[in-house]
Coordinates of C-alpha atoms in Angstrom, one line a residue:
M1 CA 22.2 12.0 29.9
K2 CA 23.9 13.6 27.0
V3 CA 21.7 16.8 26.8
E4 CA 20.7 19.7 29.0
K5 CA 17.0 19.8 29.8
P6 CA 15.9 16.5 28.2
A7 CA 12.3 17.5 29.0
R8 CA 12.5 19.7 25.9
Y9 CA 12.3 16.5 23.8
V10 CA 10.2 13.9 25.5
G11 CA 6.6 15.2 25.0
G12 CA 3.7 13.7 27.0
E13 CA 2.8 17.0 28.8
L14 CA -0.6 17.6 30.3
N15 CA -3.1 18.7 27.6
S16 CA -1.0 17.6 24.7
V17 CA -3.2 16.3 21.9
M18 CA -3.0 12.6 21.0
K19 CA -4.9 11.2 18.0
D20 CA -5.3 7.7 16.5
P21 CA -2.8 7.7 13.6
G22 CA -5.1 5.4 11.6
E23 CA -7.8 8.1 11.6
V24 CA -5.5 11.0 10.7
E25 CA -5.7 12.2 7.1
V26 CA -3.2 15.1 7.4
N27 CA -0.2 15.1 9.7
F28 CA 0.8 18.7 10.4
A29 CA 4.2 19.4 12.1
L30 CA 3.8 22.7 13.9
G31 CA 7.3 24.0 14.1
F32 CA 9.0 26.9 15.9
A33 CA 12.5 28.0 14.9
D34 CA 13.8 28.4 18.5
T35 CA 14.0 26.4 21.7
Y36 CA 11.2 24.6 23.4
E37 CA 11.1 27.3 26.2
V38 CA 10.7 30.1 23.7
G39 CA 8.3 28.3 21.4
M40 CA 6.0 27.1 24.2
S41 CA 5.7 30.8 25.3
H42 CA 4.7 32.0 21.8
L43 CA 1.0 32.9 21.6
G44 CA 0.7 32.2 17.9
I45 CA 1.9 28.6 18.2
N46 CA -0.4 27.9 21.1
I47 CA -3.4 29.3 19.2
L48 CA -2.7 27.3 16.0
Y49 CA -2.1 24.1 18.0
E50 CA -5.7 24.2 19.2
V51 CA -7.1 25.5 15.9
I52 CA -5.5 22.8 13.8
N53 CA -6.3 20.0 16.3
A54 CA -9.9 21.0 16.3
L55 CA -10.1 19.9 12.7
P56 CA -11.3 16.3 12.3
G57 CA -8.7 14.1 10.6
V58 CA -5.9 16.6 11.1
W59 CA -3.2 16.2 13.8
A60 CA -0.9 19.0 14.7
Q61 CA 2.3 17.8 16.5
R62 CA 4.8 20.2 17.9
V63 CA 8.5 20.4 16.9
F64 CA 11.1 22.9 18.1
C65 CA 14.7 23.6 17.2
P66 CA 16.9 21.5 19.4
W67 CA 19.5 23.1 21.5
T68 CA 23.1 22.8 20.3
D69 CA 23.8 19.7 22.5
M70 CA 20.9 17.8 21.0
I71 CA 21.8 18.9 17.5
S72 CA 25.2 17.2 18.1
V73 CA 23.5 14.0 19.5
L74 CA 21.1 13.8 16.5
R75 CA 24.0 14.2 14.0
E76 CA 26.2 11.6 15.8
S77 CA 23.4 9.1 16.1
G78 CA 21.9 9.5 12.7
E79 CA 18.5 10.0 14.3
P80 CA 16.1 12.5 12.6
L81 CA 14.4 15.4 14.3
R82 CA 11.0 14.1 15.6
S83 CA 7.7 15.6 16.8
L84 CA 6.9 15.6 20.5
E85 CA 3.4 14.0 20.3
G86 CA 3.9 11.0 17.9
G87 CA 7.6 10.9 17.6
M88 CA 7.3 11.2 13.8
P89 CA 10.4 12.2 11.8
L90 CA 9.9 15.6 10.2
C91 CA 10.2 14.1 6.7
D92 CA 7.2 11.8 7.3
F93 CA 4.7 14.7 7.8
D94 CA 2.3 15.9 5.1
I95 CA 2.8 19.6 6.1
V96 CA 5.7 21.2 8.0
G97 CA 4.7 24.7 9.2
I98 CA 7.4 26.8 10.8
N99 CA 6.8 30.1 12.6
L100 CA 9.2 32.9 11.6
S101 CA 9.1 35.2 14.6
Y102 CA 12.5 36.8 14.2
E103 CA 15.1 37.2 11.4
M104 CA 17.9 35.8 13.6
C105 CA 16.1 32.4 13.7
Y106 CA 16.6 31.8 10.0
S107 CA 19.6 29.5 10.6
N108 CA 17.4 27.4 13.0
V109 CA 14.9 26.9 10.1
L110 CA 17.7 25.3 8.0
A111 CA 18.8 23.2 11.0
M112 CA 15.3 21.9 11.5
L113 CA 14.9 21.0 7.8
D114 CA 18.3 19.4 7.7
L115 CA 17.9 17.4 10.9
G116 CA 14.4 16.4 9.8
R117 CA 15.8 14.9 6.6
L118 CA 14.0 17.3 4.2
P119 CA 15.6 18.8 1.2
M120 CA 16.4 22.3 2.3
L121 CA 15.7 24.0 -1.0
A122 CA 12.1 23.9 -2.1
R123 CA 13.0 23.2 -5.7
D124 CA 14.6 19.9 -4.7
R125 CA 11.4 18.5 -3.0
G126 CA 9.2 16.0 -4.8
D127 CA 5.6 14.9 -4.4
G128 CA 6.6 12.5 -1.5
D129 CA 8.2 15.3 0.6
P130 CA 6.3 17.5 3.0
V131 CA 4.9 20.9 1.9
V132 CA 6.9 23.4 3.9
I133 CA 4.9 26.5 5.0
G134 CA 6.3 29.7 6.7
G135 CA 4.2 32.0 8.8
G136 CA 4.6 34.7 11.5
A137 CA 6.0 38.2 11.8
C138 CA 8.8 37.8 9.3
T139 CA 6.5 37.0 6.4
V140 CA 6.1 40.8 5.9
N141 CA 9.3 40.2 3.9
P142 CA 10.1 36.5 3.6
E143 CA 12.3 37.0 0.5
P144 CA 15.7 36.1 2.1
V145 CA 14.3 32.6 2.9
A146 CA 11.9 32.2 0.0
D147 CA 14.1 29.5 -1.6
F148 CA 13.6 27.2 1.5
F149 CA 9.7 27.3 1.6
D150 CA 7.0 26.0 -0.7
L151 CA 4.6 28.7 0.5
F152 CA 4.0 31.4 3.1
V153 CA 0.9 32.5 5.0
L154 CA 0.9 36.3 5.0
G155 CA -1.0 37.8 8.0
E156 CA -3.2 36.0 10.5
G157 CA -3.2 32.2 10.3
E158 CA -6.3 30.8 11.8
E159 CA -8.7 30.8 8.9
V160 CA -6.2 30.2 6.1
T161 CA -4.5 27.3 7.9
R162 CA -7.8 25.6 8.2
E163 CA -8.4 26.1 4.5
L164 CA -4.9 24.8 3.6
C165 CA -5.4 21.7 5.7
L166 CA -8.7 20.9 4.0
L167 CA -7.2 21.6 0.6
F168 CA -4.3 19.3 1.3
A169 CA -6.6 16.5 2.5
R170 CA -8.5 16.7 -0.8
H171 CA -5.4 16.7 -3.0
K172 CA -4.0 13.8 -0.9
K173 CA -7.1 11.7 -1.6
E174 CA -7.0 12.4 -5.3
G175 CA -3.3 11.5 -5.6
F176 CA -1.0 14.3 -4.4
S177 CA 0.8 16.5 -6.9
R178 CA 2.9 19.3 -5.3
A179 CA 2.5 21.5 -8.4
A180 CA -1.2 21.1 -8.5
F181 CA -1.6 21.8 -4.8
L182 CA 0.5 24.9 -4.9
R183 CA -1.4 26.3 -7.9
E184 CA -4.7 25.9 -6.1
A185 CA -3.3 27.1 -2.7
A186 CA -2.1 30.3 -4.4
K187 CA -5.7 31.2 -5.0
L188 CA -6.4 31.5 -1.3
E189 CA -6.2 35.0 0.2
G190 CA -3.0 35.3 2.2
V191 CA -1.1 32.4 0.5
Y192 CA 2.2 33.3 -1.2
V193 CA 4.0 30.7 -3.4
P194 CA 7.4 32.2 -4.0
S195 CA 8.4 29.9 -6.9
F196 CA 5.6 31.6 -8.9
Y197 CA 7.5 34.9 -8.8
E198 CA 10.9 36.1 -9.9
P199 CA 12.7 39.3 -9.0
V200 CA 14.3 41.2 -12.0
Y201 CA 17.3 43.4 -11.1
N202 CA 18.7 46.7 -12.4
T203 CA 22.4 47.0 -13.2
D204 CA 22.9 48.8 -9.9
G205 CA 21.6 45.9 -7.9
T206 CA 18.2 47.4 -7.1
I207 CA 15.0 45.6 -8.1
R208 CA 13.3 46.6 -11.4
E209 CA 10.2 44.4 -10.9
V210 CA 9.0 41.2 -9.3
A211 CA 7.7 39.3 -12.3
V212 CA 4.9 36.7 -12.1
R213 CA 6.1 33.4 -13.6
Q214 CA 3.0 31.2 -13.1
E215 CA -0.2 31.8 -15.0
G216 CA -3.1 32.5 -12.6
A217 CA -0.9 33.6 -9.7
P218 CA -2.0 37.1 -8.4
P219 CA 0.4 39.9 -9.2
V220 CA 0.0 41.1 -5.6
V221 CA -0.6 38.8 -2.6
K222 CA -2.7 40.4 0.2
K223 CA -2.2 39.4 3.8
R224 CA -5.0 37.6 5.5
I225 CA -7.0 39.4 8.2
V226 CA -9.4 37.7 10.7
E227 CA -12.2 40.2 10.6
N228 CA -14.5 38.8 13.3
F229 CA -11.7 38.5 15.9
D230 CA -14.1 38.1 18.9
A231 CA -15.7 35.0 17.3
E232 CA -12.4 33.4 16.4
Q233 CA -11.2 30.5 18.5
T234 CA -9.3 31.3 21.7
I235 CA -6.8 29.3 23.7
K236 CA -8.8 27.1 26.1
K237 CA -6.6 24.2 27.1
P238 CA -2.9 24.9 26.4
V239 CA -0.2 22.3 26.8
L240 CA 1.4 22.6 30.2
P241 CA 5.3 22.3 30.0
Y242 CA 7.3 20.2 32.4
I243 CA 9.9 22.9 32.7
N244 CA 9.9 26.6 33.1
T245 CA 9.4 28.5 29.9
V246 CA 10.1 32.2 29.0
H247 CA 6.5 33.1 29.8
D248 CA 5.3 30.6 32.3
R249 CA 1.7 31.8 32.7
C250 CA -1.8 32.0 31.1
T251 CA -1.5 34.4 28.2
L252 CA -4.8 35.7 26.7
E253 CA -5.0 37.8 23.6
I254 CA -7.4 40.7 24.2
M255 CA -6.7 42.9 21.2
R256 CA -5.0 42.8 17.8
G257 CA -3.5 45.7 16.1
C258 CA -2.5 49.0 17.6
P259 CA -4.0 52.5 17.0
R260 CA -0.9 54.5 17.9
G261 CA 1.3 54.4 14.8
C262 CA 4.8 54.5 16.2
R263 CA 6.8 54.9 13.0
F264 CA 9.5 52.4 13.8
C265 CA 7.1 49.6 14.8
Q266 CA 6.4 46.9 12.2
A267 CA 3.9 45.0 14.3
G268 CA 1.9 48.3 14.9
F269 CA 1.3 48.6 11.2
A270 CA 1.4 45.1 9.9
M271 CA -1.2 43.9 12.5
R272 CA -3.7 46.6 11.7
P273 CA -6.7 47.0 12.0
V274 CA -7.5 47.3 15.7
R275 CA -9.9 44.6 16.8
E276 CA -10.9 43.6 20.3
R277 CA -12.3 40.6 22.2
R278 CA -15.2 41.3 24.5
A279 CA -14.4 41.2 28.2
D280 CA -16.8 38.3 28.7
T281 CA -15.0 36.3 26.0
V282 CA -11.6 36.9 27.7
R283 CA -13.0 36.0 31.2
A284 CA -14.5 32.7 29.8
A285 CA -11.1 31.8 28.3
A286 CA -9.3 32.6 31.5
R287 CA -11.6 30.3 33.5
S288 CA -10.9 27.5 31.0
V289 CA -7.1 28.0 30.9
I290 CA -6.7 28.3 34.7
A291 CA -8.8 25.1 35.3
A292 CA -6.8 23.2 32.7
T293 CA -3.3 24.3 33.9
G294 CA -3.3 25.7 37.4
Y295 CA -1.3 28.8 36.3
D296 CA -1.0 31.5 39.0
E297 CA -0.8 34.5 36.6
I298 CA -3.0 35.8 33.8
S299 CA -1.3 37.9 31.2
L300 CA -3.5 40.1 29.0
S301 CA -1.6 40.3 25.7
S302 CA -1.8 42.9 23.0
L303 CA 0.5 45.5 21.4
S304 CA -1.0 48.2 23.7
S305 CA -3.1 46.8 26.4
G306 CA -4.0 50.2 27.9
D307 CA -5.8 51.0 24.7
Y308 CA -8.2 48.1 25.2
S309 CA -11.6 49.8 25.6
Q310 CA -12.8 47.6 28.4
V311 CA -9.5 47.4 30.3
D312 CA -10.8 48.6 33.7
E313 CA -13.8 46.3 33.6
L314 CA -11.7 43.3 32.5
V315 CA -8.9 43.7 35.0
G316 CA -11.2 44.4 37.9
G317 CA -13.4 41.4 37.0
L318 CA -10.5 39.0 36.7
V319 CA -8.9 40.2 39.9
R320 CA -12.1 39.8 41.8
E321 CA -12.8 36.4 40.4
F322 CA -9.3 34.9 40.8
S323 CA -7.7 36.7 43.7
D324 CA -9.0 34.0 46.2
Q325 CA -7.0 31.4 44.1
R326 CA -3.9 33.7 44.4
V327 CA -4.0 34.2 40.6
S328 CA -2.5 37.6 39.6
V329 CA -3.2 39.7 36.5
S330 CA -0.6 41.5 34.5
L331 CA -0.6 43.9 31.5
P332 CA 2.8 43.5 29.8
S333 CA 2.2 46.2 27.1
L334 CA 1.1 49.3 28.9
R335 CA 1.7 52.7 27.3
I336 CA 2.7 55.4 29.7
D337 CA -0.3 57.6 28.9
S338 CA -2.8 54.8 29.5
F339 CA -1.7 54.0 33.0
E340 CA -4.0 54.9 35.9
K341 CA -3.4 54.7 39.6
D342 CA -6.5 52.7 40.2
L343 CA -5.4 50.2 37.6
A344 CA -2.0 49.9 39.2
A345 CA -3.6 49.2 42.5
E346 CA -5.7 46.4 41.0
L347 CA -2.7 44.8 39.4
Q348 CA -0.8 44.9 42.7
R349 CA -3.5 43.3 44.8
V350 CA -2.4 39.7 44.5
R351 CA 1.3 39.9 43.7
K352 CA 3.7 42.9 43.9
T353 CA 5.3 43.4 40.5
G354 CA 7.4 46.0 38.7
L355 CA 6.1 47.9 35.8
T356 CA 7.5 48.3 32.3
F357 CA 7.2 51.3 30.1
A358 CA 8.7 52.2 26.7
P359 CA 9.4 55.9 26.2
E360 CA 11.6 54.8 23.3
A361 CA 13.4 58.2 23.0
G362 CA 14.9 60.6 25.6
S363 CA 13.9 63.9 24.0
Q364 CA 10.5 65.3 23.1
R365 CA 11.8 66.2 19.7
L366 CA 12.7 62.6 18.9
R367 CA 9.5 61.2 20.4
D368 CA 7.6 63.5 18.0
V369 CA 9.7 62.2 15.1
I370 CA 8.8 58.6 15.9
N371 CA 5.2 59.5 16.8
K372 CA 5.3 58.3 20.4
N373 CA 2.9 61.0 21.4
I374 CA 3.9 61.2 25.1
S375 CA 5.4 64.1 27.0
Q376 CA 8.0 64.2 29.7
D377 CA 5.3 65.5 32.1
E378 CA 3.1 62.5 31.3
I379 CA 6.0 60.1 31.9
I380 CA 6.9 61.6 35.3
A381 CA 3.2 61.8 36.4
T382 CA 2.8 58.1 35.5
V383 CA 5.8 56.8 37.4
V384 CA 4.7 58.9 40.4
R385 CA 1.3 57.2 40.3
A386 CA 3.1 53.8 40.1
F387 CA 5.3 54.7 43.0
E388 CA 2.4 55.8 45.1
S389 CA 0.7 52.4 44.4
G390 CA 3.7 50.5 45.8
V391 CA 5.8 50.0 42.8
S392 CA 9.6 50.3 43.3
S393 CA 10.9 48.5 40.3
V394 CA 10.7 50.1 36.8
K395 CA 11.9 48.9 33.5
L396 CA 12.4 51.5 30.7
Y397 CA 12.8 50.6 27.0
F398 CA 14.5 52.9 24.6
M399 CA 15.8 52.7 21.1
I400 CA 19.1 54.1 19.8
G401 CA 20.0 54.9 16.2
L402 CA 16.6 56.3 15.3
P403 CA 16.3 58.6 12.3
T404 CA 17.5 62.2 13.0
E405 CA 19.0 61.1 16.4
T406 CA 21.7 63.3 17.9
M407 CA 23.9 62.9 21.0
E408 CA 21.6 65.4 22.8
D409 CA 18.8 62.8 22.4
L410 CA 20.9 60.3 24.2
D411 CA 21.5 62.8 26.9
G412 CA 17.8 63.0 27.2
I413 CA 17.6 59.3 28.2
A414 CA 20.0 59.9 31.1
D415 CA 18.1 63.1 32.1
M416 CA 14.8 61.2 32.1
V417 CA 16.2 58.4 34.3
K418 CA 17.5 61.0 36.8
S419 CA 14.0 62.7 36.8
I420 CA 12.3 59.3 37.5
R421 CA 14.8 58.7 40.4
E422 CA 14.0 62.1 41.8
A423 CA 10.3 61.4 41.5
F424 CA 10.6 58.2 43.5
Y425 CA 12.1 60.1 46.4
S426 CA 9.6 62.9 46.2
V427 CA 6.8 60.4 47.1
P428 CA 6.2 60.4 50.9
K429 CA 8.0 57.6 52.7
E430 CA 4.7 56.1 54.0
K431 CA 3.5 55.6 50.4
R432 CA 6.6 54.2 48.7
R433 CA 8.0 50.8 49.3
G434 CA 11.5 49.3 49.3
F435 CA 14.4 50.7 47.3
L436 CA 14.2 52.0 43.8
N437 CA 15.5 49.8 41.0
I438 CA 15.5 51.1 37.4
T439 CA 16.5 48.9 34.5
V440 CA 17.2 50.8 31.3
S441 CA 17.3 48.7 28.1
A442 CA 18.4 50.1 24.8
S443 CA 17.8 48.3 21.5
C444 CA 19.2 49.3 18.2
F445 CA 16.9 50.7 15.5
V446 CA 16.3 48.3 12.7
P447 CA 14.4 49.6 9.6
K448 CA 11.6 47.2 8.8
A449 CA 9.2 46.6 6.0
C450 CA 5.7 48.0 6.2
T451 CA 6.7 51.0 8.3
P452 CA 7.3 54.7 7.6
F453 CA 11.0 54.1 8.3
M454 CA 11.5 51.2 5.8
W455 CA 13.4 53.6 3.5
E456 CA 15.9 54.6 6.2
A457 CA 19.6 53.7 6.5
Q458 CA 20.6 52.0 9.7
D459 CA 23.6 53.4 11.7
T460 CA 26.8 51.4 11.2
V461 CA 27.9 48.9 13.8
E462 CA 30.7 51.2 14.8
T463 CA 28.3 54.2 15.3
L464 CA 25.8 52.1 17.3
G465 CA 28.7 50.9 19.5
Q466 CA 29.9 54.5 20.1
K467 CA 26.4 55.5 21.1
Q468 CA 26.0 52.6 23.5
Q469 CA 29.2 53.3 25.3
Y470 CA 28.3 57.0 25.5
L471 CA 25.0 56.2 27.1
R472 CA 26.6 53.6 29.4
G473 CA 28.8 56.4 30.8
K474 CA 25.8 58.7 31.3
L475 CA 23.9 56.0 33.2
K476 CA 26.3 55.2 35.9
I477 CA 23.7 56.2 38.5
K478 CA 23.0 54.4 41.8
G479 CA 20.1 52.0 41.5
V480 CA 20.2 52.0 37.7
K481 CA 21.1 49.0 35.5
F482 CA 21.8 49.5 31.8
N483 CA 21.4 46.8 29.2
Y484 CA 21.9 47.2 25.5
H485 CA 21.4 45.0 22.4
D486 CA 24.4 43.7 20.4
A487 CA 25.0 46.0 17.5
A488 CA 26.4 43.3 15.3
T489 CA 23.3 41.2 15.7
S490 CA 21.1 44.2 14.8
F491 CA 23.1 44.8 11.7
L492 CA 22.5 41.3 10.4
E493 CA 18.8 41.7 11.4
A494 CA 18.6 44.8 9.3
V495 CA 20.2 43.0 6.3
L496 CA 17.6 40.2 6.5
A497 CA 14.7 42.5 7.3
R498 CA 14.9 44.3 3.9
G499 CA 16.8 41.6 2.0
D500 CA 16.0 39.8 -1.2
R501 CA 16.4 36.3 -2.6
R502 CA 20.1 36.9 -3.3
L503 CA 20.8 36.3 0.4
A504 CA 19.6 32.7 0.4
P505 CA 22.9 31.2 -0.8
A506 CA 24.8 33.1 1.9
L507 CA 22.3 31.9 4.6
L508 CA 22.8 28.4 3.5
M509 CA 26.6 28.7 3.4
A510 CA 26.6 30.3 6.9
Y511 CA 24.5 27.4 8.2
R512 CA 26.9 24.8 6.7
N513 CA 29.8 26.7 8.3
G514 CA 28.1 26.3 11.8
A515 CA 25.6 29.1 12.1
V516 CA 22.7 28.1 14.5
M517 CA 20.9 29.8 17.4
D518 CA 22.0 33.2 16.2
A519 CA 19.4 34.9 18.4
W520 CA 21.6 33.7 21.4
Y521 CA 24.6 35.9 21.9
E522 CA 26.9 33.0 22.8
F523 CA 26.5 31.4 19.4
F524 CA 26.2 34.4 17.1
S525 CA 29.2 35.2 14.9
L526 CA 28.9 38.1 12.5
E527 CA 32.2 37.1 10.9
R528 CA 30.7 33.8 9.9
Y529 CA 28.1 35.7 7.9
M530 CA 30.5 38.2 6.5
E531 CA 32.6 35.3 5.1
A532 CA 29.5 33.9 3.5
F533 CA 28.5 37.3 2.1
R534 CA 32.0 37.7 0.6
A535 CA 32.0 34.3 -0.9
C536 CA 28.6 35.0 -2.5
G537 CA 29.6 38.4 -3.8
I538 CA 27.1 40.3 -1.5
D539 CA 27.7 43.6 0.2
P540 CA 25.5 43.5 3.3
A541 CA 25.7 47.3 3.7
F542 CA 23.7 47.6 0.5
Y543 CA 20.8 46.2 2.5
A544 CA 21.4 47.7 6.0
N545 CA 23.2 51.0 5.7
R546 CA 21.7 52.5 2.5
E547 CA 18.8 54.9 2.4
R548 CA 16.2 53.9 -0.2
A549 CA 14.8 56.3 -2.8
A550 CA 11.1 57.0 -2.6
G551 CA 10.4 55.2 -5.9
E552 CA 12.7 52.2 -5.4
V553 CA 11.0 48.9 -5.8
M554 CA 11.3 46.9 -2.6
P555 CA 11.9 43.1 -2.5
F556 CA 8.5 42.8 -0.9
E557 CA 6.7 45.0 -3.4
H558 CA 4.4 42.2 -4.5
L559 CA 3.3 41.4 -0.9
D560 CA 0.6 43.6 0.4
C561 CA 0.4 44.2 4.1
R562 CA -2.7 46.2 3.4
I563 CA -1.1 49.5 4.5
G564 CA -0.8 51.9 1.6
K565 CA 2.8 52.8 0.5
A566 CA 1.7 56.4 0.0
F567 CA 0.4 56.6 3.5
L568 CA 3.7 55.2 4.9
R569 CA 5.6 57.8 2.9
R570 CA 3.5 60.6 4.2
E571 CA 4.2 59.4 7.7
R572 CA 7.9 59.4 7.0
D573 CA 7.7 63.0 5.7
R574 CA 5.8 64.0 8.9
A575 CA 8.5 62.4 10.9
Y576 CA 11.2 64.7 9.4
E577 CA 8.9 67.6 9.9
G578 CA 8.5 66.6 13.6
V579 CA 4.8 66.4 13.2
T580 CA 2.8 63.8 15.1
T581 CA -0.2 61.8 13.9
Q582 CA -3.2 61.2 16.2
E583 CA -4.1 57.6 17.0
C584 CA -6.3 56.1 14.3
R585 CA -9.3 55.3 16.5
K586 CA -9.7 59.0 17.1
Q587 CA -9.1 60.1 13.5
C588 CA -8.9 58.0 10.4
H589 CA -5.7 58.7 8.3
A590 CA -6.7 56.6 5.3
C591 CA -3.9 54.0 5.8
G592 CA -5.7 51.5 3.5
L593 CA -7.8 49.6 5.9
Q594 CA -10.8 52.0 6.3
D595 CA -13.4 49.5 5.3
I596 CA -12.2 46.7 7.6
C597 CA -11.8 49.2 10.5
G598 CA -15.5 50.1 10.1
L599 CA -16.4 46.5 10.5
A600 CA -14.1 46.2 13.6
K601 CA -15.8 49.2 15.2
K602 CA -19.2 47.6 14.8
Q603 CA -18.0 44.4 16.4
V604 CA -16.6 46.3 19.4
N605 CA -19.8 48.3 19.8
R606 CA -21.8 45.0 19.9

């Protein structure tokens, strides 16, 4: 009675995995540094839950960051944070794995470790404490939180997580030594043990080198790639939550990687190469998930679903198979230039839904800079096809603060919205349905590791705010709703995205001063972090608002995302020349993954 949504904490959901504790050799806490509703919607967590629990003698139990009311209850009662399946305190697990999906969740990581009664700093843990593992999108540069983790998994987690579990089981049987386990784990491809490395700084605060301090540790840690993606385990029987989650549906991964090369997009580069699942594999997974859950929507997930080579066959087959059960099919990541009228009609057969597109920039010049490779004519032709198929609700995603952006580029966003509105009313009345609703969302550009724009300076908070208000005035149009992301939050995200280990004491201080749930606007306080930065002698603008020299050593220089730095720099140069780069499945640009891409092509052809 003391907390909102107690179903977040009780467990016992349909399809949750229960094992006999007496037969378990390795207890694995599968953690997510956000709320239950967000974590249960995360594809990676759902995949790893089934992957780990398929291992004999290994039990993966879920744990999520409690909401602020439950944090208070735990602190007042003295109760530790526990897992959902077995009710085990976090400190009693062998391994605690936490997904790092977003930089603004770092304070939640500290809350989970603290509430779970683990030493928050890795150097303070002994042989009897859990091994704390980090994984997920932020491991492209995990340096700001390196002090809190024993090791990180770089890249894709299925294969390497199995290997780590088996390695831990062997060490546990032999009498566990944390140091010995970490030395052997560091030999696995994709495993990064941060205590084995030490950044060395220049007098100006930049990094001179990242020195190896442990004999036998690799000088560069390469991310792990699942090469035979179609053969890798899929979700078959996901846990069915008691309460609504962010994505309350059957989510199936159809493709990894993206061939497009949008220059601001970390996922588009870090998740290369492009690999597909066969349509038959996806349909079999859909049958299993729908039978196990009763969901009424199948979402086909990837970074660019329209680039999936069998999209028409897959969507048509799923619609025909599941329409009698009133199960709809959605493609949440459609590019404008991959949208066809026939595909729109298929998607609308069971349930009428709006469509979401991401032009990202309002002018053709800026779309060329970011390598979006779509024209204004393509955008208008696409929305007309959508309107003719019965769509009357459109969401448009843009980004402000992009390199070389001018106020004329912001004017282009408003002009595009007006053109789309005109296009709706140009469709004959008998073909269009309802009233037009356009939602325009503008995020703030954040320079990220492993992208051509990782050298760029971010606009200041003040400049971003001015651009937001300018665009807000331009979009006061009937039927148009404008949303924009908090500039202060994006500033801290930029600090953490390219930060180094000197940020860890400030993160810890901010947490102890009340920072938690920073991804939620109502709890975020930039001033709390600014106070911590001042106390630790850190200038956050050094990380966010400073352009990097071409030869500067990055904090993540020793972590190889398998994309060549020279290639990324060439792409940055092409951006400033306004030259686009063709998608990599049509022409190889030697990004560094040519050999694996060749293997991926063979798998798709089979």
